Structure formats: structure tokens, C-alpha cells
């Protein structure tokens, strides 16, 4: 039990004063914890005993790309992870599989790790969608050991709806088998979508799940600390 990976995807939340308070309270000593705040706040999270991730990167290292942030720049700040392929990026910012593939290549080329999000919309065939997303995102990629996959059904994100443990187990198993077939390597697969302090104990029972990607609940420091306690030390 315990010893799972926990990722906090804070999305576009919290103001500067709230972040200052958050930073003083999140003094967790574990490299299994990855905090992904809004990019402008990242420097406040660097240099602690947890890891830091960015919620989005561009696929070029530098140049005239107003508003974008590169993996090269992230690496220079000791940022360890980048989330790629989150459904909010796919849906709201029209990121396609080809762009996701280029972003992953750029992150890996800069010696960072990727958190690749995949998942189906309501009433879609999950395995079919996930297979397509994975194969296109991971085309021509060799260092798969620096990729962590998060299974996030789109219908479970921010909705308080959550698949059964059996469904999550089967989907994670399917993802691990696909990756093993393609790369001959075992990788970590997490679950994400409506995780909170009430359901974390139940989710911990999924034997093949290597950790959790927490969105909304990661912005509430007390609730997130409870989730971390269960997932890392429970
Ligand atoms: P949620 O988001 O925990 O708020 O459902 C998860 C995610 O988007 O990664």
C-alpha cells in the first residue's frame, strides 16, 4: 500500500497570496509528489523536497512564439515534468495528436519526463480511443521510461462522476499491455478524474494503479494533504 505517485494539477487557480499560503503548507518530503501550479507560480515551488511539473509546454526550444514556454526553459529551472495531452488542452485549445507528439518529443529531448493524459468521452469506446491516442502520441518515441500515463475519462473530470474500480483496473491493464507490446517496457499508469478525500481510500484498492492525477482537490491544501497522506503513506 501507499507509495503511489500523486500529481496536483492546479489548473488556472489561486492568486498570489493564496499561493504563498499554499507553499508554506505543502512541505511534503517525497519525490512521489509532483506539483503543477500555474506557470507564473512555478519558481515558488522549486527547491523543495517534492517535484514540480508544468501544465503545458510548446514544442520549440526558443523563438518568436509570444506567450509560450519551452521545455528548454523548464529544464533550466529544474522543472521535472510536463503534462501533455490533457483533455482541456485537446478540447479548449484544439491540440491534436500530432501536436501532442511534437510536445512529447520536445519534453523528452530536454531530459524531462512526460505525464501523458488519455481518455474517452462519455459513450465512446474507451479502449479504441485510448489506443489511437497512445499510438499517435508516442509515434517515433524511444525513451518511453520517461513517460507516465494518466488515464482520465473526460466525463470524470470535474464532474464528481467516477468509473468503478473494476473499469479503472481493466483500462489501466489494457494501457500497460499496449505499451509493453509496443516498447517491451513496463511503465507507470495513473488514474485521474474527480479524485477527492472521500474516494481516495477506495481508489487505493486498485492494485495496478500507480498513482493519481488530482485536479480540483489539489487546489484545496487541507484536502490535498489528506489525499497525499493516504496515497503516499496509507
Ligand atoms: P479533477 O481534474 O480532479 O478536477 O476532476 C482532474 C484533471 O483534470 O487532471
XYZ file of C-alpha atoms and ligand atoms in Angstrom:
243
model
C 0.000 0.000 0.000
C 0.980 3.674 -0.161
C 3.932 4.805 -2.200
C 1.815 5.919 -5.140
C 2.632 8.884 -7.370
C 0.461 11.928 -6.663
C 0.217 14.763 -9.175
C -1.545 18.010 -8.317
C -2.806 19.745 -11.444
C -3.870 23.095 -10.039
C -5.012 24.367 -13.450
C -5.664 28.155 -13.656
C -6.423 28.594 -9.968
C -5.267 30.582 -6.919
C -3.964 34.104 -6.639
C -0.509 35.139 -5.441
C -1.463 35.414 -1.753
C -3.196 32.057 -1.848
C -0.121 30.521 -3.461
C 2.164 31.937 -0.735
C -0.010 30.253 1.888
C -0.125 27.014 -0.128
C 3.663 26.874 -0.478
C 4.201 27.136 3.276
C 1.712 24.311 3.929
C 2.767 21.813 1.248
C 6.035 20.860 2.903
C 5.864 17.208 1.895
C 9.131 15.300 1.700
C 8.592 12.951 -1.220
C 9.722 12.714 -4.820
C 6.483 10.812 -5.494
C 4.611 14.108 -5.243
C 4.548 16.337 -8.331
C 3.002 19.800 -8.037
C 1.827 21.513 -11.221
C 0.791 25.096 -10.432
C 0.098 27.862 -12.941
C 3.372 28.556 -14.743
C 3.893 32.012 -13.209
C 3.987 30.462 -9.727
C 6.403 27.624 -10.527
C 9.506 29.360 -9.067
C 7.857 29.398 -5.614
C 7.655 25.601 -5.717
C 11.200 24.923 -6.902
C 13.867 23.713 -4.468
C 11.613 21.752 -2.116
C 11.571 18.029 -1.427
C 8.862 17.278 -3.968
C 8.905 17.514 -7.741
C 7.437 20.209 -9.941
C 5.653 19.957 -13.264
C 4.367 22.403 -15.842
C 0.800 22.110 -17.121
C 1.679 22.757 -20.760
C 4.729 23.386 -22.977
C 5.369 24.406 -26.550
C 7.320 22.092 -28.858
C 10.047 24.523 -29.953
C 13.020 25.348 -27.739
C 13.013 29.111 -28.371
C 11.900 31.764 -30.836
C 9.126 34.196 -31.702
C 6.212 32.362 -30.043
C 4.531 35.006 -27.882
C 3.076 33.611 -24.689
C 4.579 30.157 -24.985
C 7.029 28.352 -22.664
C 9.549 25.766 -23.851
C 10.861 22.553 -22.327
C 14.370 24.002 -22.621
C 13.287 26.887 -20.384
C 11.581 24.489 -17.954
C 14.686 22.344 -17.723
C 16.764 25.409 -16.929
C 14.519 25.968 -13.873
C 14.812 22.312 -12.785
C 11.207 21.525 -13.631
C 10.944 17.744 -13.798
C 7.650 17.004 -15.572
C 5.305 18.378 -18.217
C 1.653 17.434 -18.593
C 0.845 16.776 -22.247
C -2.458 15.890 -23.889
C -4.753 16.960 -21.068
C -8.358 16.893 -22.284
C -8.753 20.607 -21.535
C -5.875 21.314 -23.939
C -7.304 18.918 -26.514
C -10.847 20.324 -26.301
C -10.477 24.035 -25.459
C -7.205 24.702 -27.277
C -7.732 22.253 -30.151
C -4.498 20.347 -29.579
C -4.340 17.399 -31.931
C -2.384 14.158 -31.669
C 0.362 15.425 -33.962
C 0.959 18.472 -31.736
C 0.924 16.252 -28.671
C 3.536 14.003 -30.286
C 5.770 17.015 -31.028
C 5.397 18.282 -27.460
C 6.328 14.896 -26.013
C 9.425 14.716 -28.223
C 10.483 18.175 -27.105
C 9.998 17.378 -23.402
C 11.982 14.139 -23.672
C 14.736 15.780 -25.746
C 15.219 18.220 -22.867
C 15.571 15.361 -20.373
C 12.289 15.979 -18.624
C 9.523 13.460 -18.008
C 6.082 13.464 -19.617
C 2.699 12.991 -17.968
C 0.594 11.946 -20.955
C -3.172 12.157 -20.435
C -5.546 9.928 -22.381
C -9.222 9.119 -22.021
C -12.561 8.767 -23.710
C -15.636 10.996 -23.838
C -18.937 9.685 -22.493
C -20.320 6.754 -24.520
C -17.125 6.318 -26.524
C -15.289 3.003 -26.703
C -12.537 3.700 -24.159
C -10.047 1.113 -25.407
C -10.373 2.169 -29.019
C -9.931 5.883 -28.209
C -7.036 5.285 -25.831
C -5.222 3.045 -28.299
C -5.442 5.701 -31.010
C -4.353 8.487 -28.634
C -1.401 6.469 -27.340
C -0.138 5.254 -30.693
C -0.232 8.738 -32.249
C 1.192 10.499 -29.186
C 4.039 8.024 -28.852
C 4.960 7.663 -32.529
C 8.761 7.548 -33.025
C 9.474 7.845 -29.314
C 12.197 5.661 -27.859
C 12.654 6.775 -24.230
C 9.278 5.546 -23.022
C 10.660 5.043 -19.494
C 10.387 8.830 -19.038
C 6.676 8.788 -19.800
C 3.935 8.333 -17.196
C 0.403 7.842 -18.490
C -2.694 9.201 -16.775
C -5.990 7.560 -17.635
C -8.530 10.363 -17.353
C -12.009 9.701 -18.737
C -13.171 13.123 -19.966
C -16.600 12.597 -18.388
C -14.998 12.103 -14.969
C -13.020 15.365 -14.940
C -14.523 17.930 -12.591
C -17.894 16.154 -12.546
C -17.841 14.065 -9.356
C -18.614 11.080 -11.545
C -16.061 8.328 -11.364
C -15.684 4.911 -13.026
C -15.864 1.796 -10.878
C -12.596 0.365 -9.603
C -13.094 -2.585 -11.968
C -13.351 -0.318 -15.018
C -10.253 1.641 -13.979
C -8.372 -1.616 -13.349
C -9.279 -3.033 -16.766
C -8.367 0.174 -18.607
C -5.022 0.508 -16.834
C -4.301 -3.155 -17.632
C -5.129 -2.501 -21.283
C -2.817 0.546 -21.386
C 0.059 -1.350 -19.764
C -0.346 -4.231 -22.208
C -0.384 -1.886 -25.203
C 2.787 -0.153 -24.047
C 4.517 -3.435 -23.310
C 3.639 -4.741 -26.759
C 4.974 -1.631 -28.495
C 8.041 -0.845 -26.357
C 8.771 -4.010 -24.382
C 8.848 -1.900 -21.214
C 6.668 -1.535 -18.136
C 5.561 1.991 -17.369
C 3.524 3.683 -14.676
C -0.157 4.356 -15.285
C -2.206 6.664 -13.045
C -5.882 7.443 -12.724
C -7.335 10.991 -12.809
C -10.839 12.481 -12.626
C -12.881 13.713 -9.622
C -10.476 12.345 -7.009
C -11.181 13.725 -3.543
C -10.562 12.995 0.127
C -13.684 10.815 0.258
C -12.941 8.456 -2.630
C -9.158 8.155 -2.370
C -9.306 5.203 0.066
C -11.473 3.248 -2.362
C -9.266 4.130 -5.344
C -6.227 2.930 -3.406
C -7.637 -0.602 -3.737
C -6.940 -0.682 -7.495
C -3.900 -2.929 -7.468
C -2.410 -1.985 -10.857
C -2.877 1.788 -10.440
C 0.464 3.508 -9.820
C -0.938 6.818 -8.643
C -3.347 9.706 -9.045
C -3.693 12.911 -11.026
C -5.702 15.272 -8.841
C -7.250 18.429 -10.299
C -9.762 20.490 -8.297
C -8.969 18.871 -4.949
C -5.274 19.754 -5.312
C -6.125 23.455 -5.032
C -7.598 22.963 -1.540
C -4.498 22.489 0.546
C -6.064 20.655 3.506
C -7.959 18.234 1.305
C -4.904 17.656 -0.875
C -2.718 16.934 2.164
C -5.220 14.253 3.214
C -5.135 12.685 -0.260
C -1.317 12.761 -0.227
C -1.225 11.153 3.225
C -3.384 8.233 2.069
C -1.704 7.780 -1.321
C 1.909 8.062 -0.162
C 1.799 6.632 3.313
C -1.588 4.853 3.649
P -10.436 16.897 -11.405
O -9.419 17.081 -12.613
O -9.690 16.183 -10.294
O -10.844 18.293 -11.013
O -11.569 16.072 -11.909
C -8.507 16.087 -12.952
C -7.664 16.561 -14.109
O -8.151 17.332 -14.933
O -6.485 16.203 -14.224
